Short mmCIF file of C-alpha atoms and ligand atoms in Angstrom, two decimals:
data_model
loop_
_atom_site.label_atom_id
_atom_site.label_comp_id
_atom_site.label_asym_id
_atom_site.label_seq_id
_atom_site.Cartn_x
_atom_site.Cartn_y
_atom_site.Cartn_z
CA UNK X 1 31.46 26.54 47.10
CA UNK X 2 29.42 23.83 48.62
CA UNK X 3 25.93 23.00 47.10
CA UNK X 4 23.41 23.72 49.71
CA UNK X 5 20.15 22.05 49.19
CA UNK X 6 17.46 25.34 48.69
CA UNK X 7 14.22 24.44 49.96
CA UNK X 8 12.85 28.45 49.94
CA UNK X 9 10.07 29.66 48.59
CA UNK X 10 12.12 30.91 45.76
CA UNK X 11 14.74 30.63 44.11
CA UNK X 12 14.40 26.82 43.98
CA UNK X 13 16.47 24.15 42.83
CA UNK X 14 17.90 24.07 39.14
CA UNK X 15 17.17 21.15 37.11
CA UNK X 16 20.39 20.08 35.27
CA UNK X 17 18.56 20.35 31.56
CA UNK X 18 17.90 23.77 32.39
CA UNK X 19 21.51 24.53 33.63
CA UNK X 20 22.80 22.94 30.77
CA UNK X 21 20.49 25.06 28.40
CA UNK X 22 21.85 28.44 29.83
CA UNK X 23 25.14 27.01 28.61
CA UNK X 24 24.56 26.17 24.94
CA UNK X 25 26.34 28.49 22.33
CA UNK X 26 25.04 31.57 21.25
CA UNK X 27 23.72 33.86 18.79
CA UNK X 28 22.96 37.61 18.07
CA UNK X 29 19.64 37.47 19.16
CA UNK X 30 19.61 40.93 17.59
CA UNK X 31 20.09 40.08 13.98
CA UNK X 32 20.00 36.52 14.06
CA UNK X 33 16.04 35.80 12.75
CA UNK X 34 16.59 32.46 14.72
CA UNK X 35 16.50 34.07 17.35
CA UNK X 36 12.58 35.95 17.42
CA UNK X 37 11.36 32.36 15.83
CA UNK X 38 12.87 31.06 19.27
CA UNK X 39 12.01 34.02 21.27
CA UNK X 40 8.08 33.46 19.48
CA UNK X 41 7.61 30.20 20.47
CA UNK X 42 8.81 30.59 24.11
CA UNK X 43 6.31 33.05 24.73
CA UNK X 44 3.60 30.72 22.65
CA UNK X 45 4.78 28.28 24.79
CA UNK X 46 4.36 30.09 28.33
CA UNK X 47 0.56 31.26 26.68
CA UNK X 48 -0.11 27.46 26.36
CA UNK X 49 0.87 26.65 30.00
CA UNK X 50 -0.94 29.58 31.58
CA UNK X 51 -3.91 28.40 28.91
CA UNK X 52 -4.53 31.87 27.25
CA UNK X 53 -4.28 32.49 23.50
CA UNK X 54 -3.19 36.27 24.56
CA UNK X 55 0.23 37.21 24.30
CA UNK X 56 3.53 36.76 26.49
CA UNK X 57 6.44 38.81 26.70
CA UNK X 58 9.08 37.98 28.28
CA UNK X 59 11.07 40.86 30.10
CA UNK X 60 14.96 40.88 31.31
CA UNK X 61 14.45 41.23 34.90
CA UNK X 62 13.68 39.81 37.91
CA UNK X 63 9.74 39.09 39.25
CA UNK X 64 9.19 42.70 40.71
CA UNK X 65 9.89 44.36 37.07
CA UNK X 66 6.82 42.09 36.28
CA UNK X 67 4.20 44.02 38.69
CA UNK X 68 5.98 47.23 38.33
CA UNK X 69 6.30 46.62 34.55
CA UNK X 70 1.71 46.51 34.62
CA UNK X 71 1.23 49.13 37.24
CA UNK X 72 3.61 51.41 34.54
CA UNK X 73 1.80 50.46 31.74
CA UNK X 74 -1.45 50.66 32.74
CA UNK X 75 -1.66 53.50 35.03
CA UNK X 76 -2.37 57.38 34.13
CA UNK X 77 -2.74 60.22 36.54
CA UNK X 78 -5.24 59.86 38.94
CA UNK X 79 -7.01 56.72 38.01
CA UNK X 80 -8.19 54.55 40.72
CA UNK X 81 -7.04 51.45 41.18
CA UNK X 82 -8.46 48.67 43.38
CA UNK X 83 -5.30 46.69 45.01
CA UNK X 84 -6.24 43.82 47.12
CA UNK X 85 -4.43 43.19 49.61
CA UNK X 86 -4.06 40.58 52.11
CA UNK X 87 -0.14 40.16 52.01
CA UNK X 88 3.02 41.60 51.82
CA UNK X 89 3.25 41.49 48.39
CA UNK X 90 -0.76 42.14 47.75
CA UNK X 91 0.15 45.72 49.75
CA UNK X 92 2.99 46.12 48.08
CA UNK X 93 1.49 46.75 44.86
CA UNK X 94 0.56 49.90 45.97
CA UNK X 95 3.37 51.56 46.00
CA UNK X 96 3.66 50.82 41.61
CA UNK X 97 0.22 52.05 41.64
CA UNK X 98 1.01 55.26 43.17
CA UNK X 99 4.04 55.98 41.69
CA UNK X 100 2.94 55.78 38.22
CA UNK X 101 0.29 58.82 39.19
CA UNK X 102 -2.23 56.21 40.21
CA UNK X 103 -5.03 56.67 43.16
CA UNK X 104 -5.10 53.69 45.58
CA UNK X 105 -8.02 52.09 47.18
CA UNK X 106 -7.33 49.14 49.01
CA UNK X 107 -9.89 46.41 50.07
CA UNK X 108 -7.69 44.57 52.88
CA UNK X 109 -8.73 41.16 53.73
CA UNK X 110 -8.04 38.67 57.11
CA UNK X 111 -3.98 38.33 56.81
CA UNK X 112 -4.40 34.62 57.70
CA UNK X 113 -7.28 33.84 55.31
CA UNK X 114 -7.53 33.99 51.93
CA UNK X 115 -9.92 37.14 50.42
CA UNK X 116 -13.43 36.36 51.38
CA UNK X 117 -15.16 36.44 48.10
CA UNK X 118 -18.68 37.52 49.20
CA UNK X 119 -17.22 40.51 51.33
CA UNK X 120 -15.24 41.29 48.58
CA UNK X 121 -18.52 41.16 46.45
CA UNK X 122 -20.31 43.56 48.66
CA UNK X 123 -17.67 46.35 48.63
CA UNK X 124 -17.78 46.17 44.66
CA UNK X 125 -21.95 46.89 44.79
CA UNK X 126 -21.03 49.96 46.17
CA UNK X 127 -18.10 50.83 44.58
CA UNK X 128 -16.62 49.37 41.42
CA UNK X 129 -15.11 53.04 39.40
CA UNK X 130 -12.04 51.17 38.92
CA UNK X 131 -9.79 51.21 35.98
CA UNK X 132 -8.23 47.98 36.98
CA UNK X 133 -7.47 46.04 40.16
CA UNK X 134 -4.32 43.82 41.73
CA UNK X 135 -4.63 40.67 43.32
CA UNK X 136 -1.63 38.27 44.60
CA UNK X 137 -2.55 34.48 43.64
CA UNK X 138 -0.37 32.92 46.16
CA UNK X 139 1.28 35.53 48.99
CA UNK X 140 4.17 34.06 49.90
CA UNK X 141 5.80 35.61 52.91
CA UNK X 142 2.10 34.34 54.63
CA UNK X 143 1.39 31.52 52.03
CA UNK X 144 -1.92 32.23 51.71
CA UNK X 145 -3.78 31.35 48.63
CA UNK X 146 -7.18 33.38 46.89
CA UNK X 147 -9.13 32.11 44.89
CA UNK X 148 -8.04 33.97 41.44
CA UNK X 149 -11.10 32.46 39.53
CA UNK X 150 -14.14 33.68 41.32
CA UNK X 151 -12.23 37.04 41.94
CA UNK X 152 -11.12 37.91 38.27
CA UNK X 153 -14.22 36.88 36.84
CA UNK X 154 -16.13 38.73 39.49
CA UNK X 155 -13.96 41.68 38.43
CA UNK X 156 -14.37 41.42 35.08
CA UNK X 157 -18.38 41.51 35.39
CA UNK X 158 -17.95 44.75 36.73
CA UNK X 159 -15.85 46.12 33.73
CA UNK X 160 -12.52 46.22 36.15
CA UNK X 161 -8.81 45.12 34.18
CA UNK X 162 -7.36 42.52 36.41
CA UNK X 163 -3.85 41.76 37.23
CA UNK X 164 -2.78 38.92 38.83
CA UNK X 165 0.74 38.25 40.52
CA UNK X 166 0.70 34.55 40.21
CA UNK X 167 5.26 34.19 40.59
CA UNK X 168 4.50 31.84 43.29
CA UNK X 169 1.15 30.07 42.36
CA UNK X 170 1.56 29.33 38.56
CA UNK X 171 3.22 26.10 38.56
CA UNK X 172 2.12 24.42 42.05
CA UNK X 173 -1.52 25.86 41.44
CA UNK X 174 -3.65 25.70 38.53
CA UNK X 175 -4.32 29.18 36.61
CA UNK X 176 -6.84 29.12 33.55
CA UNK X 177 -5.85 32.92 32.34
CA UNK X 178 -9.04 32.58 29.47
CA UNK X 179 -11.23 31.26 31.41
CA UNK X 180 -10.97 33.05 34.73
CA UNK X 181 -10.82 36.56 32.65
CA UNK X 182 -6.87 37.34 33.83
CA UNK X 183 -6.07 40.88 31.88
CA UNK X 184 -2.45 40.45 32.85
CA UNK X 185 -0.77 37.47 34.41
CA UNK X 186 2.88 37.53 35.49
CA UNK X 187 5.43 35.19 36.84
CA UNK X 188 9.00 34.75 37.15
CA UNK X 189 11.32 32.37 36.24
CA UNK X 190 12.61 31.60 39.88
CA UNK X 191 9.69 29.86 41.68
CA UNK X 192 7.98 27.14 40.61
CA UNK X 193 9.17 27.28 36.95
CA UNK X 194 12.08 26.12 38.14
CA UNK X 195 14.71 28.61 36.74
CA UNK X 196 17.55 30.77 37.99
CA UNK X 197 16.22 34.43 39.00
CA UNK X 198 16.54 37.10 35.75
CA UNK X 199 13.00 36.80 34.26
CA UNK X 200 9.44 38.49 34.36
CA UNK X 201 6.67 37.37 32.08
CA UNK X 202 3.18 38.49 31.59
CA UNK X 203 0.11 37.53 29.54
CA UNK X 204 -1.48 40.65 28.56
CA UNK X 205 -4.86 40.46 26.89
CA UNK X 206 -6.31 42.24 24.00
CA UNK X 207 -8.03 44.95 26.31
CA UNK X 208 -5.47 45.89 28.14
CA UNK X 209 -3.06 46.01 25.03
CA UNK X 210 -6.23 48.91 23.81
CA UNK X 211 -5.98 50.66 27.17
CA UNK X 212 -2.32 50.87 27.11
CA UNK X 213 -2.59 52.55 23.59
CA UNK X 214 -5.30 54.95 24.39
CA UNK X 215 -3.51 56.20 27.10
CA UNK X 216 -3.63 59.95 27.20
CA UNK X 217 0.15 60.08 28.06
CA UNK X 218 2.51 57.75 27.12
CA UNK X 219 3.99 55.54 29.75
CA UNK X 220 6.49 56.61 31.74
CA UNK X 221 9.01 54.07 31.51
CA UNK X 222 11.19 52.58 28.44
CA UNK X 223 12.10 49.08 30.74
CA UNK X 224 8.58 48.91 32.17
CA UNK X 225 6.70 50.03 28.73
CA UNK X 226 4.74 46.58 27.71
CA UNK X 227 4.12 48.61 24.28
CA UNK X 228 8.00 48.34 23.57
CA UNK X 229 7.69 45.06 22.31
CA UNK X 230 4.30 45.41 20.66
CA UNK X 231 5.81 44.37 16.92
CA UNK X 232 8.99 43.09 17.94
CA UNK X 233 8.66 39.96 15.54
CA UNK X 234 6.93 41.64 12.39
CA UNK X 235 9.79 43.89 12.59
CA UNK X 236 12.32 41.96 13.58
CA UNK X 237 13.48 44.34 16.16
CA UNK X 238 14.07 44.29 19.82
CA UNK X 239 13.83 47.09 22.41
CA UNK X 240 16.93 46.13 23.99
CA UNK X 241 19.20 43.01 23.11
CA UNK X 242 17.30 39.70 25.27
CA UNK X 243 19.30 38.16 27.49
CA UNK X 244 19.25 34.76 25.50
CA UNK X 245 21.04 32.41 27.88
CA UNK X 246 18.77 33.23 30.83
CA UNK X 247 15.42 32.90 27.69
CA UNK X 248 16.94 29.38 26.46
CA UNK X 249 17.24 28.45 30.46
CA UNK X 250 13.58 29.45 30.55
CA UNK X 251 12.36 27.95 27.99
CA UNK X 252 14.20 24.44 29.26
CA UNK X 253 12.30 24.96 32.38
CA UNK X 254 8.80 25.27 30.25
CA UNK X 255 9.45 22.58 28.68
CA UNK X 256 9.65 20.22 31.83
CA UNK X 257 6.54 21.66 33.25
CA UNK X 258 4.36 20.90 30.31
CA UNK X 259 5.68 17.43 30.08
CA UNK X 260 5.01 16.93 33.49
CA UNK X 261 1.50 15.53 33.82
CA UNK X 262 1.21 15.20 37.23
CA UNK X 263 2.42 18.19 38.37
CA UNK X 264 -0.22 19.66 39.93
CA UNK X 265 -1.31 16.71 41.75
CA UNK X 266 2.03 16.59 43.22
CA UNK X 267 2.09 20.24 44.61
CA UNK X 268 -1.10 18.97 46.35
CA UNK X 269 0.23 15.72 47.89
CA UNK X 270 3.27 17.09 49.05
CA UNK X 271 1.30 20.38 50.18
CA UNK X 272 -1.29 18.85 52.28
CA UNK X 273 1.20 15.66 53.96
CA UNK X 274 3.51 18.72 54.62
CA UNK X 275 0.53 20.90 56.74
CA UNK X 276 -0.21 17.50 58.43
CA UNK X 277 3.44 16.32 59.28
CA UNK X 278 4.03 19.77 60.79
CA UNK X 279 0.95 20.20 62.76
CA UNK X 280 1.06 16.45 64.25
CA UNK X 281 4.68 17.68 65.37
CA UNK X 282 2.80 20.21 67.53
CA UNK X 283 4.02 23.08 65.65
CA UNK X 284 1.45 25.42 64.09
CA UNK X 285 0.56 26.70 60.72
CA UNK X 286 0.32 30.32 60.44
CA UNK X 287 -2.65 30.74 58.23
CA UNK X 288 -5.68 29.65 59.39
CA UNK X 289 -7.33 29.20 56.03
CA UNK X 290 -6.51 29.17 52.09
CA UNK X 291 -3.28 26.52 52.05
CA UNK X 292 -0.99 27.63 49.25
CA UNK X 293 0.80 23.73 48.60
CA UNK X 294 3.95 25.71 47.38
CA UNK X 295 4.44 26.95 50.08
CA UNK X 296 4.25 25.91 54.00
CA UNK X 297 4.45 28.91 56.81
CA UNK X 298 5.05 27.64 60.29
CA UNK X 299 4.82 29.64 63.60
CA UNK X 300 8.23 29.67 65.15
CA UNK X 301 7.85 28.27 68.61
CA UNK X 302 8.35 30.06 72.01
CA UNK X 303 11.76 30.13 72.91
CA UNK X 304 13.08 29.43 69.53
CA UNK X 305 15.19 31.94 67.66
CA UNK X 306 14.59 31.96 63.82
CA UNK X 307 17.97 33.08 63.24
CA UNK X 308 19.73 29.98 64.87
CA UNK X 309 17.32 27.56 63.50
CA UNK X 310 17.80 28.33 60.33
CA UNK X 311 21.78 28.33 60.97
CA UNK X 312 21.78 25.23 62.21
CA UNK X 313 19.94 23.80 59.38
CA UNK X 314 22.54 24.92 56.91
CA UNK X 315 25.41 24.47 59.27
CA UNK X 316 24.36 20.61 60.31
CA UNK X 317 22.30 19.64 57.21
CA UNK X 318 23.37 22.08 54.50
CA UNK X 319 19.89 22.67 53.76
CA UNK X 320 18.50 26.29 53.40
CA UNK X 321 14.53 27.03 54.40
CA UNK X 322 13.77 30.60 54.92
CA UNK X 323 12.62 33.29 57.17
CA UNK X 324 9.99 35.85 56.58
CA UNK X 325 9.88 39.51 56.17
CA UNK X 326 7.80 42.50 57.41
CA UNK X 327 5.29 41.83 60.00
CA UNK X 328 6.39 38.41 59.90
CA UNK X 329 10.23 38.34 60.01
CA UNK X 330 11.16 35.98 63.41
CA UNK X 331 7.93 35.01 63.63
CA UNK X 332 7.44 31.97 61.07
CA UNK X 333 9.56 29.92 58.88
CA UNK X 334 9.07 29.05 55.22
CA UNK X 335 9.63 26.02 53.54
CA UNK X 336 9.13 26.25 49.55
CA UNK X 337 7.61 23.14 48.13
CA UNK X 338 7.46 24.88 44.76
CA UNK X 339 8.41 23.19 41.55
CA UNK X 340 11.29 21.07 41.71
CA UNK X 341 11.46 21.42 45.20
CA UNK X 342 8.17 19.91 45.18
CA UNK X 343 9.57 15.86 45.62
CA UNK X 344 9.36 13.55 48.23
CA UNK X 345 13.16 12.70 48.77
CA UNK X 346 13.92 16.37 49.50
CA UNK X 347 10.97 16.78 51.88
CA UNK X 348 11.56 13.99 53.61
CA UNK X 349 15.09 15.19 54.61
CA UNK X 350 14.36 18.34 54.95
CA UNK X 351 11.93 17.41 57.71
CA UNK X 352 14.47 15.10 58.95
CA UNK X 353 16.77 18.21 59.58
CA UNK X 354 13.67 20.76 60.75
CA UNK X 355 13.23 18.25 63.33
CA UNK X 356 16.59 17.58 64.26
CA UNK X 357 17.84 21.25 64.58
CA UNK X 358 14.36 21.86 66.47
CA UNK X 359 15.13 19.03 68.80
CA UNK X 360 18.91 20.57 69.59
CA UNK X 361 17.57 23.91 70.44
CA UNK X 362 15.17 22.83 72.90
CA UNK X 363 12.20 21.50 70.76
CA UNK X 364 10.79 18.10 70.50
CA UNK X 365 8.01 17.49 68.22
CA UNK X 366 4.92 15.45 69.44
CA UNK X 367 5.65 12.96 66.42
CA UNK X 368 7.93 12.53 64.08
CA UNK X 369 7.36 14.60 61.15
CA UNK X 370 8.77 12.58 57.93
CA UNK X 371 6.62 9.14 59.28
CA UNK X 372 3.28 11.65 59.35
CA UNK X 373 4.58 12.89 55.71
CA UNK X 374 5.04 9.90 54.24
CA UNK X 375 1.83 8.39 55.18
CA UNK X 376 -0.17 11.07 54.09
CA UNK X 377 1.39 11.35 51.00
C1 LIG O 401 8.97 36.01 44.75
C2 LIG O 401 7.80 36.82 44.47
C3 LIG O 401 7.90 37.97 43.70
C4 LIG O 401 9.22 38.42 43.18
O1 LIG O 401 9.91 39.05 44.19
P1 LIG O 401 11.28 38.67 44.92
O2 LIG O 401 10.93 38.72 46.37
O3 LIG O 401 12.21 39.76 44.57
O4 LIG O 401 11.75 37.34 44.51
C5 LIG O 401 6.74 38.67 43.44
N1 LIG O 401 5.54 38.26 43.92
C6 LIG O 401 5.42 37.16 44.68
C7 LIG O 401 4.08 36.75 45.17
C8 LIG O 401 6.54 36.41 44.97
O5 LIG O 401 6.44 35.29 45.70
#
């Protein structure tokens, strides 16, 4: 199989440590006590880097278990739930909410702007009966960006539980979990942290631990129960055996991000020379407002076919960006500067090869897009 170079908003590209991790010998993680000291300070670990002294778990499943995994645990029959939604996946969430029993109100927001904080501050003087509420850090499929902070902590002031889907912001955009009042914060383990796909994880504070166990019902779920694990390591028992090649991949992966200093200020050079090298091409950004820098969303232009430009890219250049879904599938085209993605050599020839398959199917850009990116960088 040949190695394509994967520029997507998720998965990203493997660092070799990390590979190399998922391939070290094994225990029981069942019976081997090694194994919840390791499992322990993984999730102590992730708590530091999301800067919350709550705890972690991490679950055996892809991103989506992650939201599905809160909406299950915190949702009982008939409670309303704010969801905030100005993206696919800010929608999306409620279809958990609803399944679990739940009673949706959405506040939608400008699908090219990030929520507007003072609208959003209005709607909760007149209505803020909410058990808890769902807000998407960075949307990906639009790349749009809200500002978690003033939201959560706005939330919070009204007494509403808030839940943040940062898989694609956490990373490539700062997230204070403490200090912006974050109930439960999840991620994944295929965006910017920068390892394979197989892992949820969530920070879930004190409060909503006490709401999950005052629930009048018990959840319905075993996989998506976030009480499961509640005394895993006093007991030195696990729900279900981990899957400890994909944990000590993770925790590889955690350990390069909170070595890397910089990291942030990287996802914002490369982020902002990105936006500029692709609008000086004459191509055009899809969001008008609220930049997410892991991710850049580009209007596919007139007379272009998504399909074929993406083929050529992997056919001549053996480099994959990707398309979009829902309301935007052929319409834009992502590129995922996200993590280890997020460096200048593979920008630079991934532009190279936007511009070149562009150019073959009928486009030419106004300038050339790796001398504007390089310059602003
Ligand atoms: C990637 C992602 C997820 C996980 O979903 P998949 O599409 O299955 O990878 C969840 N939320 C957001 C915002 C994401 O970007």
């Amino acid at each position: 199989m040949k190695v394509p170079l994967i520029m997507t908003p998720g998965p990203t590209q493997v660092r070799e440590n990390v590979r190399m991790a998922r391939a070290i010998v094994t225990t029981n993680p069942d019976l081997d006590l090694q194994f919840y000291e390791f499992y322990k300070e993984t999730c102590d670990e992730i708590g530091k880097f999301l800067k919350t002294k709550n705890e972690v778990r991490i679950l055996s499943g892809e991103g989506i278990l992650g939201l599905e995994a809160a909406c299950a645990s915190l949702t009982e029959n008939g409670d309303r739930v704010l969801v905030i939604d100005n993206g696919i996946f800010g929608e999306g969430f409620a279809d958990f909410v609803k399944m679990y029993g739940g009673e949706v109100v959405f506040f939608k927001g400008d699908r090219k702007r990030k929520i507007d904080v003072i609208e959003l501050e209005k709607f909760l003087e007149k209505d803020h009966n909410f058990k808890y509420a769902t807000i998407v850090h960075c949307d990906t499929p639009s790349g749009v960006l809200n500002d978690i902070e003033k939201i959560c902590k706005m939330l919070k002031k009204k007494g509403i539980l808030t839940v943040v889907d940062s898989v694609a912001g956490m990373g490539g955009e700062d997230i204070r979990v403490d200090e912006w009042a974050i109930d439960i914060a999840l991620g994944a383990s295929q965006k910017c942290v920068s390892a394979p796909a197989g892992l949820t994880f969530l920070s879930i504070s004190d409060e909503a631990f006490r709401v999950m166990q005052q629930r009048k019902k018990p959840i319905a779920s075993y996989y998506c129960n976030l009480l499961i694990w509640k005394d895993y390591y006093e007991k030195k028992w696990c729900p279900y055996t981990p899957p400890i090649s994909d944990i000590l991949g993770l925790r590889q992966a955690f350990d390069n991000l909170l070595i890397d200093k910089d990291i942030l200020e990287r996802h914002n050079s490369i982020g902002r020379a990105t936006r500029k090298a692709v609008k000086e091409a004459g191509l055009n950004l899809y969001i008008e407002e609220g930049y997410s820098n892991t991710v850049t969303v580009i209007e596919i232009p007139v007379g272009i076919n998504c399909k074929e430009l993406l083929k050529n890219m992997v056919d001549e250049f053996n480099v994959f960006i990707a398309g979009s879904f829902g309301y935007l599938e052929g319409k834009v085209i992502r590129i995922g500067h996200m993590g280890e993605n997020a460096k200048k050599d593979k920008m630079v020839y991934t532009l190279l090869a936007l511009q070149t398959s562009l150019k073959s199917l009928g486009f030419e850009c106004g300038r050339g897009m790796v001398e504007v990116f390089l310059d602003e960088l």
